[in-house]
Coordinates of C-alpha atoms and ligand atoms in Angstrom, one line a residue:
M1260 CA -4.3 15.8 16.7
R1261 CA -6.1 12.4 16.6
K1262 CA -3.8 9.9 15.3
F1263 CA -5.0 6.8 13.9
G1264 CA -2.5 3.8 14.7
K1265 CA -0.5 6.0 16.3
T1266 CA 0.8 5.6 19.8
A1267 CA 2.6 6.9 22.8
A1268 CA 0.8 9.9 22.5
S1269 CA -2.4 8.2 22.2
V1270 CA -2.6 8.7 25.9
L1271 CA -5.5 10.7 25.1
A1272 CA -8.3 9.6 22.7
L1273 CA -9.1 12.9 22.6
A1274 CA -6.3 13.8 20.3
S1275 CA -5.4 16.7 22.5
V1276 CA -5.5 18.4 25.9
A1277 CA -3.7 21.0 27.6
M1278 CA -2.0 24.3 27.9
A1279 CA -2.4 24.7 31.5
A1280 CA -1.1 28.4 31.7
P1281 CA -1.8 30.2 35.0
A1282 CA -4.2 32.6 33.6
M1283 CA -6.3 29.5 32.6
A1284 CA -6.0 27.8 35.9
K1285 CA -7.3 30.8 37.7
H1286 CA -10.1 30.7 35.2
H1287 CA -10.9 27.2 36.3
E1288 CA -11.1 28.4 39.8
N1289 CA -13.5 30.9 39.2
D1290 CA -15.8 28.3 37.4
D1291 CA -15.5 26.1 40.2
K1292 CA -16.7 28.7 42.6
K1293 CA -19.4 29.7 40.4
M1294 CA -20.5 26.0 40.3
E1295 CA -20.5 25.8 44.1
E1296 CA -22.3 29.0 44.7
T1297 CA -25.2 28.7 42.1
A1298 CA -26.5 25.5 40.4
P1299 CA -24.9 25.5 36.9
T1300 CA -27.1 26.1 34.0
A1301 CA -27.4 24.5 30.6
Q1302 CA -25.9 27.6 29.2
D1303 CA -22.9 27.3 31.7
A1304 CA -22.4 23.8 30.3
E1305 CA -22.4 25.1 26.9
K1306 CA -19.9 27.7 27.7
F1307 CA -17.7 25.3 29.5
V1308 CA -17.8 22.8 26.4
A1309 CA -17.0 25.8 23.9
K1310 CA -14.0 26.6 26.1
A1311 CA -12.6 23.2 26.6
E1312 CA -13.0 22.7 22.9
K1313 CA -10.7 25.6 22.2
K1314 CA -8.1 24.5 24.7
L1315 CA -8.2 20.9 23.4
F1316 CA -7.9 22.1 19.8
D1317 CA -5.0 24.4 20.6
Y1318 CA -3.1 21.8 22.6
S1319 CA -3.6 19.0 20.0
V1320 CA -1.9 21.1 17.4
E1321 CA 1.2 21.7 19.4
A1322 CA 1.3 18.1 20.9
S1323 CA 0.8 16.3 17.3
K1324 CA 4.1 18.1 16.2
V1325 CA 6.0 16.8 19.1
Y1326 CA 4.5 13.1 18.7
W1327 CA 5.3 13.2 15.1
I1328 CA 8.8 14.1 15.7
N1329 CA 9.1 11.6 18.4
S1330 CA 7.7 8.9 16.2
T1331 CA 9.8 9.6 13.4
Y1332 CA 13.1 10.2 15.3
I1333 CA 13.3 8.3 18.7
T1334 CA 15.8 9.4 20.9
Q1335 CA 16.1 10.1 24.8
D1336 CA 15.4 14.0 23.7
T1337 CA 12.2 13.3 21.9
D1338 CA 11.0 10.8 24.3
A1339 CA 11.3 13.1 27.2
L1340 CA 9.5 16.0 25.0
A1341 CA 6.8 13.4 24.3
A1342 CA 6.3 12.6 28.0
A1343 CA 6.1 16.0 28.8
A1344 CA 3.6 17.0 26.2
G1345 CA 1.6 13.8 27.1
A1346 CA 1.6 14.5 30.8
E1347 CA 0.3 18.2 30.0
G1348 CA -2.4 16.5 27.7
T1349 CA -3.6 13.9 30.3
E1350 CA -3.7 16.8 33.1
L1351 CA -5.8 18.8 30.8
S1352 CA -8.1 16.3 29.6
V1353 CA -8.5 14.6 33.2
N1354 CA -9.3 18.1 34.5
L1355 CA -11.9 18.7 31.9
A1356 CA -13.3 15.4 32.4
L1357 CA -13.9 15.8 36.0
K1358 CA -15.6 19.1 35.2
A1359 CA -17.8 17.5 32.6
A1360 CA -19.0 15.1 34.9
K1361 CA -20.4 17.8 37.2
Y1362 CA -22.2 19.3 34.4
A1363 CA -23.7 15.9 33.2
D1364 CA -27.0 16.2 35.3
V1365 CA -27.7 19.8 34.6
A1366 CA -31.3 20.3 33.5
G1367 CA -32.2 21.1 29.9
L1368 CA -29.0 20.1 28.3
S1369 CA -29.3 19.9 24.6
P1370 CA -28.5 16.3 23.1
E1371 CA -25.3 18.1 21.4
T1372 CA -24.0 19.6 24.7
K1373 CA -24.7 16.2 26.6
R1374 CA -22.9 14.2 24.0
K1375 CA -19.9 16.4 24.0
L1376 CA -20.0 16.2 27.8
D1377 CA -19.8 12.3 27.6
K1378 CA -16.9 12.6 25.3
L1379 CA -15.0 14.7 27.5
R1380 CA -15.6 12.5 30.2
G1381 CA -15.1 9.0 28.7
G1382 CA -12.9 9.8 25.8
I1383 CA -9.3 9.5 27.3
V1384 CA -7.5 6.3 26.4
L1385 CA -5.2 6.2 29.4
P1386 CA -6.4 8.7 32.2
A1387 CA -4.2 9.3 35.2
P1388 CA -5.3 10.2 38.8
T1389 CA -5.1 13.7 39.9
T1390 CA -2.3 12.7 42.3
E1391 CA 0.9 14.6 42.0
G1392 CA 3.2 13.2 39.5
A1393 CA 0.8 10.6 38.2
A1394 CA 0.2 12.1 34.8
T1395 CA 4.0 12.3 34.5
E1396 CA 4.7 8.8 35.5
L1397 CA 2.2 7.4 33.1
N1398 CA 3.3 9.3 30.2
E1399 CA 6.8 8.5 30.8
I1400 CA 6.2 4.6 30.8
A1401 CA 3.7 4.9 27.9
T1402 CA 6.4 7.0 25.7
K1403 CA 9.0 4.5 26.7
L1404 CA 6.9 1.5 25.7
N1405 CA 6.1 2.9 22.5
S1406 CA 9.8 3.8 21.6
A1407 CA 10.8 0.4 22.9
Y1408 CA 8.6 -1.3 20.2
G1409 CA 9.7 1.2 17.6
K1410 CA 13.3 0.0 18.3
G1411 CA 12.7 -3.4 18.7
M1412 CA 14.6 -6.3 16.8
G1413 CA 14.5 -10.0 16.3
T1414 CA 17.0 -12.4 14.8
L1415 CA 17.1 -14.2 11.7
E1416 CA 19.9 -16.8 11.3
G1417 CA 21.5 -15.3 14.4
K1418 CA 21.6 -11.9 12.9
P1419 CA 19.5 -8.8 14.1
I1420 CA 16.7 -7.9 12.0
N1421 CA 14.4 -4.8 12.4
G1422 CA 10.6 -4.8 12.8
S1423 CA 9.5 -3.9 9.4
D1424 CA 12.0 -6.5 8.0
I1425 CA 10.9 -9.3 10.2
E1426 CA 7.2 -8.4 9.6
A1427 CA 7.9 -8.9 5.8
A1428 CA 10.1 -11.9 6.2
M1429 CA 7.2 -13.7 8.2
G1430 CA 5.3 -13.3 5.2
T1431 CA 7.5 -14.9 2.7
N1432 CA 9.8 -17.3 4.5
R1433 CA 8.9 -21.0 4.5
N1434 CA 11.4 -22.5 6.4
P1435 CA 9.8 -23.7 9.8
D1436 CA 13.1 -23.4 11.8
Q1437 CA 13.7 -19.9 10.6
L1438 CA 10.1 -19.0 11.2
K1439 CA 10.2 -20.2 14.7
E1440 CA 13.6 -18.3 15.4
M1441 CA 11.8 -15.1 14.0
W1442 CA 8.8 -15.6 16.1
E1443 CA 10.6 -16.5 19.4
S1444 CA 13.2 -13.8 19.0
W1445 CA 10.6 -11.0 18.5
H1446 CA 8.3 -12.2 21.5
N1447 CA 11.3 -12.6 23.8
Q1448 CA 13.1 -9.5 22.8
V1449 CA 10.4 -7.1 22.3
G1450 CA 7.6 -8.3 24.7
A1451 CA 9.2 -9.7 27.7
P1452 CA 11.2 -6.6 28.8
M1453 CA 7.9 -4.6 28.8
K1454 CA 6.2 -6.4 31.3
D1455 CA 6.7 -4.6 34.7
D1456 CA 6.3 -1.2 33.1
Y1457 CA 3.1 -2.5 31.5
A1458 CA 1.8 -3.6 34.9
R1459 CA 2.6 -0.3 36.7
M1460 CA 0.8 1.7 33.8
V1461 CA -2.3 -0.2 34.0
G1462 CA -2.5 0.4 37.7
I1463 CA -2.0 4.0 37.1
A1464 CA -4.6 4.2 34.4
N1465 CA -7.2 2.3 36.5
E1466 CA -6.7 4.8 39.2
G1467 CA -7.4 7.4 36.7
A1468 CA -10.4 5.7 35.4
K1469 CA -11.9 5.3 39.0
E1470 CA -11.6 9.2 39.5
L1471 CA -13.5 9.7 36.8
G1472 CA -16.3 7.3 38.0
F1473 CA -15.5 4.3 35.8
K1474 CA -14.9 0.7 37.1
D1475 CA -11.7 0.5 35.3
V1476 CA -9.9 1.5 31.9
G1477 CA -11.8 -1.2 30.0
A1478 CA -15.2 -0.2 31.0
M1479 CA -14.2 3.4 30.0
W1480 CA -13.1 2.2 26.4
R1481 CA -16.4 0.3 26.2
S1482 CA -18.4 3.2 27.1
G1483 CA -17.7 5.2 23.8
Y1484 CA -20.2 3.6 21.6
D1485 CA -23.4 5.4 22.1
M1486 CA -24.8 2.5 24.3
P1487 CA -24.2 0.9 27.7
A1488 CA -20.7 -0.5 28.0
D1489 CA -22.3 -3.9 29.0
D1490 CA -24.4 -4.0 25.9
F1491 CA -21.5 -3.1 23.8
A1492 CA -19.6 -6.0 25.0
A1493 CA -22.5 -8.1 24.3
L1494 CA -22.8 -6.7 20.7
T1495 CA -19.2 -7.9 19.9
E1496 CA -19.9 -11.2 21.2
T1497 CA -23.0 -11.6 19.0
L1498 CA -21.1 -10.3 16.1
W1499 CA -18.4 -12.9 16.5
Q1500 CA -21.0 -15.6 16.8
E1501 CA -22.3 -14.7 13.4
V1502 CA -19.0 -15.0 11.6
K1503 CA -17.4 -17.8 13.6
P1504 CA -18.7 -20.9 11.7
L1505 CA -16.9 -19.4 8.5
Y1506 CA -13.5 -18.9 10.7
D1507 CA -14.0 -22.5 11.9
E1508 CA -14.1 -23.9 8.4
L1509 CA -11.3 -21.8 7.2
H1510 CA -9.1 -22.9 10.2
C1511 CA -10.0 -26.6 9.6
Y1512 CA -9.1 -26.3 5.9
T1513 CA -5.7 -24.3 6.3
R1514 CA -4.7 -26.8 9.2
D1515 CA -4.9 -29.5 6.8
K1516 CA -3.1 -27.9 3.8
L1517 CA -0.1 -26.9 6.6
N1518 CA -0.2 -30.4 7.6
E1519 CA 0.1 -31.5 4.0
K1520 CA 3.1 -29.1 3.3
Y1521 CA 5.1 -29.4 6.5
G1522 CA 4.4 -32.9 7.9
D1523 CA 3.1 -34.0 11.3
D1524 CA 6.3 -32.8 13.1
V1525 CA 5.8 -29.4 12.3
Q1526 CA 1.9 -29.1 12.0
P1527 CA 0.0 -31.7 13.6
E1528 CA -3.3 -32.9 11.7
S1529 CA -5.3 -32.0 14.9
G1530 CA -5.2 -29.4 17.5
P1531 CA -4.2 -25.9 17.3
I1532 CA -2.3 -24.4 14.3
R1533 CA 1.4 -23.4 15.0
A1534 CA 1.4 -19.8 15.0
D1535 CA 4.4 -18.9 12.9
L1536 CA 3.4 -20.8 9.9
L1537 CA 0.6 -18.5 8.9
G1538 CA 2.5 -15.8 6.9
N1539 CA 2.3 -13.1 9.8
M1540 CA 4.3 -12.3 13.1
W1541 CA 0.8 -12.6 15.0
A1542 CA -1.1 -14.9 12.8
Q1543 CA -3.6 -12.2 12.4
E1544 CA -3.9 -12.3 8.8
W1545 CA -2.9 -15.3 6.5
G1546 CA -2.9 -14.0 3.0
N1547 CA 0.7 -14.3 2.6
I1548 CA 0.4 -18.3 2.6
Y1549 CA -2.2 -18.2 0.0
E1550 CA -0.1 -20.5 -2.4
I1551 CA -0.1 -23.1 0.3
V1552 CA -3.8 -23.5 0.4
A1553 CA -4.7 -22.6 -2.9
P1554 CA -6.8 -25.4 -4.4
E1555 CA -5.8 -26.8 -7.9
G1556 CA -7.6 -25.3 -10.7
A1557 CA -9.9 -23.0 -9.1
G1558 CA -7.2 -21.6 -6.7
D1559 CA -4.9 -20.8 -9.6
I1560 CA -5.9 -17.1 -9.8
G1561 CA -2.8 -16.4 -12.0
F1562 CA -1.5 -13.2 -10.2
D1563 CA -0.2 -12.0 -7.0
V1564 CA -0.4 -8.2 -6.1
T1565 CA 3.4 -8.3 -4.9
E1566 CA 4.4 -9.7 -8.1
L1567 CA 2.4 -7.3 -10.2
L1568 CA 3.8 -4.2 -8.0
T1569 CA 7.4 -5.6 -8.7
E1570 CA 6.9 -6.2 -12.4
K1571 CA 5.4 -2.9 -13.0
D1572 CA 8.1 -1.1 -11.2
Y1573 CA 6.2 0.4 -8.4
D1574 CA 7.9 2.3 -5.7
P1575 CA 6.4 3.5 -2.5
I1576 CA 5.3 6.6 -3.8
K1577 CA 3.8 5.2 -7.0
M1578 CA 1.9 2.8 -4.5
V1579 CA 0.5 6.0 -2.4
K1580 CA -0.3 7.7 -5.8
A1581 CA -2.4 4.6 -6.7
G1582 CA -4.4 4.8 -3.3
E1583 CA -4.9 8.6 -3.9
G1584 CA -6.1 7.9 -7.4
F1585 CA -8.9 5.9 -6.1
F1586 CA -10.3 8.3 -3.6
S1587 CA -10.1 11.0 -6.5
S1588 CA -11.9 8.6 -8.9
L1589 CA -14.7 8.9 -6.4
G1590 CA -14.6 12.7 -6.6
F1591 CA -12.5 13.5 -3.5
E1592 CA -9.9 16.4 -3.7
P1593 CA -6.6 15.4 -4.3
L1594 CA -4.1 15.3 -1.3
P1595 CA -2.6 18.6 -0.3
E1596 CA 1.1 19.2 -1.4
T1597 CA 2.2 19.0 2.2
F1598 CA 1.0 15.2 2.6
Y1599 CA 3.7 14.5 0.0
E1600 CA 6.3 16.7 1.6
R1601 CA 5.7 15.8 5.2
S1602 CA 4.6 12.2 5.2
Q1603 CA 7.2 9.3 6.2
F1604 CA 6.9 6.8 3.4
V1605 CA 9.9 4.6 3.8
K1606 CA 12.2 3.8 6.9
P1607 CA 14.9 6.3 7.4
Q1608 CA 18.3 4.4 7.3
D1609 CA 19.8 6.5 9.8
R1610 CA 17.5 6.6 12.8
D1611 CA 14.8 4.8 14.9
V1612 CA 11.3 5.4 13.9
V1613 CA 8.1 3.8 14.8
C1614 CA 7.3 1.8 11.5
H1615 CA 3.9 0.6 12.5
A1616 CA 1.7 2.5 10.0
S1617 CA -0.5 5.3 11.0
A1618 CA -2.3 8.3 9.8
W1619 CA -2.1 11.7 11.3
N1620 CA -3.9 15.1 11.4
I1621 CA -1.5 17.6 12.7
D1622 CA -3.6 20.8 12.5
N1623 CA -7.1 19.3 12.3
V1624 CA -7.7 21.1 9.1
D1625 CA -5.4 20.0 5.9
D1626 CA -2.3 18.8 7.4
I1627 CA -2.5 15.3 6.9
R1628 CA 0.0 12.6 6.7
I1629 CA 1.0 9.0 6.7
K1630 CA 3.8 7.5 8.5
M1631 CA 4.9 4.0 7.2
C1632 CA 8.0 2.0 6.3
I1633 CA 6.4 1.1 3.1
K1634 CA 7.7 -2.0 1.3
V1635 CA 6.8 -2.8 -2.2
N1636 CA 4.3 -5.7 -1.5
G1637 CA 0.5 -6.3 -1.3
D1638 CA 0.2 -6.0 2.5
D1639 CA 1.5 -2.5 2.2
F1640 CA -0.5 -1.7 -0.7
T1641 CA -3.5 -2.4 1.2
T1642 CA -2.3 -0.6 4.3
I1643 CA -1.8 2.5 2.2
H1644 CA -5.5 2.4 1.3
H1645 CA -6.3 1.8 4.9
E1646 CA -4.3 4.7 6.2
L1647 CA -5.4 7.2 3.2
G1648 CA -9.3 6.1 4.5
H1649 CA -8.2 7.9 7.7
N1650 CA -6.9 11.0 6.3
Y1651 CA -9.8 11.5 3.8
Y1652 CA -12.2 10.9 6.8
Q1653 CA -10.2 13.5 8.8
R1654 CA -10.4 16.0 5.9
A1655 CA -14.1 15.2 5.4
Y1656 CA -15.0 16.2 9.1
N1657 CA -12.8 19.2 9.5
Q1658 CA -15.5 21.9 9.5
K1659 CA -16.9 20.2 12.7
S1660 CA -16.1 21.3 16.2
Y1661 CA -13.3 19.7 18.2
L1662 CA -15.3 17.1 19.9
H1663 CA -16.5 15.9 16.7
L1664 CA -13.6 15.7 14.9
D1665 CA -13.7 11.9 14.7
G1666 CA -15.3 8.8 13.4
A1667 CA -18.9 7.8 14.0
N1668 CA -17.1 5.3 16.2
D1669 CA -13.5 4.1 15.8
G1670 CA -14.5 1.2 14.0
F1671 CA -15.9 3.4 11.2
H1672 CA -12.5 5.4 11.2
E1673 CA -10.9 2.0 10.7
A1674 CA -13.2 0.5 8.2
I1675 CA -13.1 3.4 5.1
G1676 CA -9.9 2.5 3.7
D1677 CA -10.4 -1.0 3.8
A1678 CA -14.0 -0.8 2.0
I1679 CA -12.2 0.9 -0.6
A1680 CA -9.4 -1.8 -0.8
L1681 CA -12.2 -4.4 -1.4
S1682 CA -13.0 -3.0 -4.5
M1683 CA -9.5 -3.5 -5.9
T1684 CA -10.8 -6.7 -7.8
P1685 CA -9.0 -7.9 -10.9
E1686 CA -11.1 -5.8 -13.2
Y1687 CA -10.0 -2.7 -11.3
L1688 CA -6.5 -3.6 -11.6
V1689 CA -6.7 -3.9 -15.3
Q1690 CA -8.2 -0.4 -15.0
I1691 CA -5.1 1.0 -13.3
D1692 CA -2.9 -1.1 -15.6
L1693 CA -1.5 -3.3 -13.0
L1694 CA -3.0 -6.3 -14.6
D1695 CA -3.5 -7.1 -18.4
E1696 CA -6.6 -7.9 -19.6
S1697 CA -5.8 -11.3 -20.4
Q1698 CA -5.0 -12.2 -16.8
V1699 CA -8.4 -11.5 -15.5
P1700 CA -9.3 -14.8 -13.7
S1701 CA -12.6 -16.4 -15.1
A1702 CA -15.7 -17.0 -13.3
D1703 CA -14.3 -20.7 -12.4
K1704 CA -11.6 -19.0 -10.3
D1705 CA -14.1 -17.5 -8.0
I1706 CA -13.4 -19.8 -5.1
G1707 CA -9.7 -18.8 -5.4
L1708 CA -10.5 -15.2 -5.3
L1709 CA -12.6 -15.6 -2.2
L1710 CA -10.2 -17.8 -0.5
R1711 CA -7.6 -15.2 -0.9
Q1712 CA -9.5 -12.7 0.5
A1713 CA -10.7 -14.7 3.4
M1714 CA -7.2 -15.7 4.5
D1715 CA -6.9 -12.0 5.2
K1716 CA -10.5 -10.9 6.0
V1717 CA -11.9 -13.7 7.9
A1718 CA -8.8 -15.1 9.7
F1719 CA -8.6 -11.8 11.3
L1720 CA -11.7 -11.9 13.0
P1721 CA -10.8 -13.8 16.1
F1722 CA -7.5 -11.8 16.7
G1723 CA -9.6 -8.5 16.3
L1724 CA -11.7 -9.6 19.3
L1725 CA -9.3 -11.3 21.5
V1726 CA -6.7 -8.4 21.9
D1727 CA -9.0 -6.5 24.1
R1728 CA -10.6 -9.2 25.5
W1729 CA -7.3 -9.8 27.1
R1730 CA -6.9 -6.1 27.8
W1731 CA -10.3 -6.0 29.3
G1732 CA -9.4 -8.6 31.5
V1733 CA -6.1 -7.1 32.7
F1734 CA -8.0 -3.7 33.5
D1735 CA -10.7 -5.5 35.5
G1736 CA -8.2 -7.3 37.4
S1737 CA -9.2 -10.9 36.5
I1738 CA -5.7 -11.2 34.6
T1739 CA -3.0 -10.3 36.8
P1740 CA 0.8 -9.8 36.0
D1741 CA 1.4 -13.5 37.2
T1742 CA -1.0 -14.7 34.4
Y1743 CA -0.6 -11.9 31.8
N1744 CA 1.1 -14.5 29.4
Q1745 CA -0.9 -17.5 30.2
A1746 CA -4.1 -15.8 29.6
W1747 CA -2.8 -14.4 26.3
T1748 CA -1.7 -17.9 24.9
D1749 CA -5.1 -19.3 26.2
L1750 CA -7.2 -16.6 24.4
R1751 CA -5.1 -17.1 21.3
R1752 CA -6.0 -20.7 21.5
Q1753 CA -9.3 -20.3 22.3
Y1754 CA -10.4 -17.7 19.9
Q1755 CA -7.9 -18.1 17.0
G1756 CA -7.1 -21.9 17.6
I1757 CA -3.4 -21.2 17.3
T1758 CA -0.3 -22.1 19.6
P1759 CA 3.1 -20.6 19.9
P1760 CA 6.0 -22.5 18.3
V1761 CA 7.8 -23.1 21.3
D1762 CA 7.0 -23.3 25.1
R1763 CA 7.0 -19.7 26.7
P1764 CA 9.0 -18.9 29.3
A1765 CA 7.9 -17.7 32.8
D1766 CA 8.8 -14.2 32.3
A1767 CA 7.5 -13.9 28.6
F1768 CA 5.0 -11.0 27.9
D1769 CA 3.9 -12.1 24.3
P1770 CA 1.1 -9.3 24.3
G1771 CA 3.9 -6.6 24.3
A1772 CA 5.3 -8.0 20.8
K1773 CA 2.1 -6.8 19.2
Y1774 CA 2.1 -2.8 18.4
H1775 CA -1.1 -1.9 20.1
I1776 CA -0.2 -3.2 23.6
P1777 CA 2.9 -1.0 24.1
G1778 CA 1.3 1.9 21.6
N1779 CA -2.0 1.6 23.9
T1780 CA -4.1 1.7 21.0
P1781 CA -7.7 0.2 21.6
Y1782 CA -8.2 -2.9 19.3
T1783 CA -11.9 -3.7 19.3
R1784 CA -12.1 -1.0 16.5
Y1785 CA -10.5 -3.5 14.1
F1786 CA -12.8 -6.1 14.8
L1787 CA -15.8 -3.9 14.2
A1788 CA -14.1 -2.5 11.1
R1789 CA -13.6 -6.1 9.7
I1790 CA -17.3 -6.4 9.9
L1791 CA -18.3 -2.8 8.9
Q1792 CA -16.3 -2.4 5.7
F1793 CA -18.4 -5.4 4.2
Q1794 CA -21.4 -3.3 5.2
F1795 CA -20.0 -0.2 3.4
Y1796 CA -18.8 -2.1 0.5
K1797 CA -22.1 -4.0 0.1
A1798 CA -24.0 -0.3 0.3
A1799 CA -21.6 1.0 -2.3
C1800 CA -22.0 -1.8 -4.7
D1801 CA -25.7 -1.6 -4.3
A1802 CA -25.6 2.2 -4.9
A1803 CA -23.4 1.6 -8.1
G1804 CA -26.2 -0.7 -9.3
W1805 CA -23.7 -3.8 -9.3
E1806 CA -25.8 -7.1 -10.0
G1807 CA -22.8 -9.7 -10.2
P1808 CA -21.1 -11.7 -7.3
L1809 CA -20.5 -9.3 -4.6
H1810 CA -16.8 -9.8 -4.7
R1811 CA -16.5 -9.0 -8.2
C1812 CA -17.8 -5.3 -7.8
S1813 CA -15.6 -2.3 -7.9
F1814 CA -17.0 1.0 -7.3
Y1815 CA -13.8 2.7 -8.8
G1816 CA -14.6 6.0 -10.4
N1817 CA -18.1 6.1 -9.4
E1818 CA -18.6 9.7 -8.1
E1819 CA -22.3 9.0 -6.8
V1820 CA -20.9 6.5 -4.4
G1821 CA -18.3 9.1 -3.6
K1822 CA -21.0 11.7 -2.8
R1823 CA -22.9 9.4 -0.7
L1824 CA -19.8 8.1 1.3
N1825 CA -18.8 11.8 1.7
A1826 CA -22.1 12.6 3.4
M1827 CA -21.3 10.1 6.0
L1828 CA -17.6 11.0 6.4
E1829 CA -18.6 14.6 6.9
M1830 CA -20.5 13.9 9.8
G1831 CA -17.7 12.9 11.9
A1832 CA -18.6 12.1 15.4
S1833 CA -21.6 14.7 15.5
K1834 CA -24.1 12.2 15.5
P1835 CA -24.5 8.5 17.2
W1836 CA -22.9 6.0 15.1
P1837 CA -26.3 4.4 13.9
D1838 CA -27.3 7.7 12.3
A1839 CA -23.8 7.7 10.2
L1840 CA -24.4 4.1 9.5
E1841 CA -28.0 4.7 8.0
A1842 CA -26.8 7.5 6.2
F1843 CA -24.7 5.4 3.8
T1844 CA -26.2 2.0 4.3
G1845 CA -29.9 2.4 5.1
T1846 CA -29.5 0.3 8.2
R1847 CA -28.6 1.3 11.8
E1848 CA -27.3 -2.1 12.9
M1849 CA -23.9 -3.4 12.7
S1850 CA -24.0 -6.8 11.4
G1851 CA -22.0 -9.9 9.9
K1852 CA -24.5 -10.5 7.2
A1853 CA -22.7 -8.5 4.3
L1854 CA -19.6 -10.4 5.3
T1855 CA -21.1 -13.7 5.5
E1856 CA -23.1 -13.0 2.0
Y1857 CA -19.8 -11.9 0.4
F1858 CA -18.1 -15.5 1.4
A1859 CA -21.4 -17.6 1.0
P1860 CA -20.0 -19.3 -2.0
L1861 CA -16.7 -20.1 -0.3
Q1862 CA -18.3 -21.1 2.9
G1863 CA -20.0 -24.0 1.0
W1864 CA -17.1 -24.9 -0.7
L1865 CA -15.0 -25.1 2.6
K1866 CA -17.7 -27.3 4.1
E1867 CA -17.4 -29.6 1.2
Q1868 CA -13.5 -29.9 1.6
N1869 CA -13.7 -30.3 5.2
K1870 CA -16.2 -33.2 5.1
G1871 CA -15.2 -36.1 7.2
K1872 CA -12.2 -34.3 8.9
S1873 CA -12.5 -33.8 12.5
C1874 CA -12.4 -29.8 12.8
G1875 CA -12.0 -27.7 15.8
W1876 CA -8.9 -27.7 18.3
Ligands
X8Z1923 O1 -3.0 -1.3 12.9 C1 -3.4 -1.1 12.0 C2 -3.4 0.1 11.0 C3 -3.1 1.3 11.8 S1 -4.5 2.0 12.2 C4 -2.0 -0.1 10.2 N1 -4.1 -2.3 11.5 C5 -4.2 -3.3 12.5 C6 -2.9 -4.0 12.7 O2 -2.1 -3.9 11.9 O3 -3.0 -4.8 13.9 C7 -5.0 -2.5 10.4 C8 -5.5 -3.7 10.5 C9 -5.4 -4.3 11.9
ZN1924 ZN1 -6.2 2.4 11.1

């Protein structure tokens, strides 16, 4: 089932789990006896893995359907069904993880079996301890939090406004009082009520992680990257330091423009940026306020994707078809009919759903779907490509065995569609008839094009990092319920240089207002993806023989690139991620170099603009 960007169900990183029927329980007992009587052999381990994969596969197909229904029709009943399916899955996956640990040191294991045992042991997003009732309580809380987010409302001018509408309004509204109202109401109404449940959930999951031999859940999450967990944490820091100078320049320049527009009372000249002014509820991507920062002349890029979509009468389906068209141009098979029949493209009017976008693989074969509440705007056009990247990845590796039905690491899975979307250059928009040839910005607008991209891509980097810096702290106990909110606000200030538009009350729980916290979706994957997508894009452009400035490259229609990409995708999780990276890019290192190279002309320009200003916060 593996859902990307999904939730409640995401209690298992292993999409699946359970099936505990009595016959099977008996079988486990026999296995256990055997292990006690005679030392297990490598062959026993292989047999165990094969059986585990079958159980997980079967469970995942059933559970995915339950989760799908819950996410697209939130009621008490579907919550109960999802929590029950989740509990079954937790029990199955924990049971298998405990057994996998016993096989880990068996002599003569093949690298493949060893790798699968590691995945069984470490691949659970939220484990529960084997204590009676723990899996049930954990899943009831996780389902409740996920659904609470789906049902969440804020206010605008005193009137209720739902999640997808408020998200879009934060992108277009320029009235600082209304922005503040939306920001504050969303954080108070959605986040705050979750705090106690969240704390309880963390306690249970940590107990589960300890039973499986991990220090805490965060250590378990960090163990999934083909390297020691501490090295992985260090790697994320190294990557951040590579790109931080670029972020700092962008922050300085943007703050200045906001100060010019709104004045000192709304956005002071120094210090952090007010979080609600950046065109996004979480200040995670700033592209929506491009018009505020666009430099005269060079910044006048002459088009805006939202406007183009509207002018050309795009509707949600037409947007999805355009996304599919890109993949088809690379030689990928068309999406199955069932994709169009079964996906949720727009928000149903008559019921609560989880609007946060996700990509689903229901049957681990070809029943792939997206779940979105698409609006006709540039953000959702990009998100469609992002989600389709997940679906094409899922389909490319569907021949693999269950424990290899995944990305090389989770950052890869998040990066594929984004790498495609980087190829949506003005020239590409002409090719698909969204833009007229006469509107293609000339080379003297390059800074504008780069700045527009940086507002989304570079601005995201510190946010991508801090969400799990916060969660790692929560799981290791250095952040406690008393300090949940202050620690979140402090990290937002430290990494992003932003500040809430209003003082936060003592009972606030602002992290809960970001989907992935109640949805229990690990977030470091998006930080990695922001870096990796530039590595993928550059490799694709090199393979296409592109010689101009990197940001003008589009590999649309290049089947050679498609073949190479597919070679990486079809590996799934069968090899350590450096092997997959090497297959497509020729390097075994994740590195910020491709990203900084892409933005190099902009970085020089920003430095120039910021001369004499006191940057930082
Ligand atoms: O959650 C997502 C996707 C689903 S996997 C829409 N993203 C992150 C977010 O929205 O916070 C994509 C970019 C970052
Ligand atoms: Zn995603």
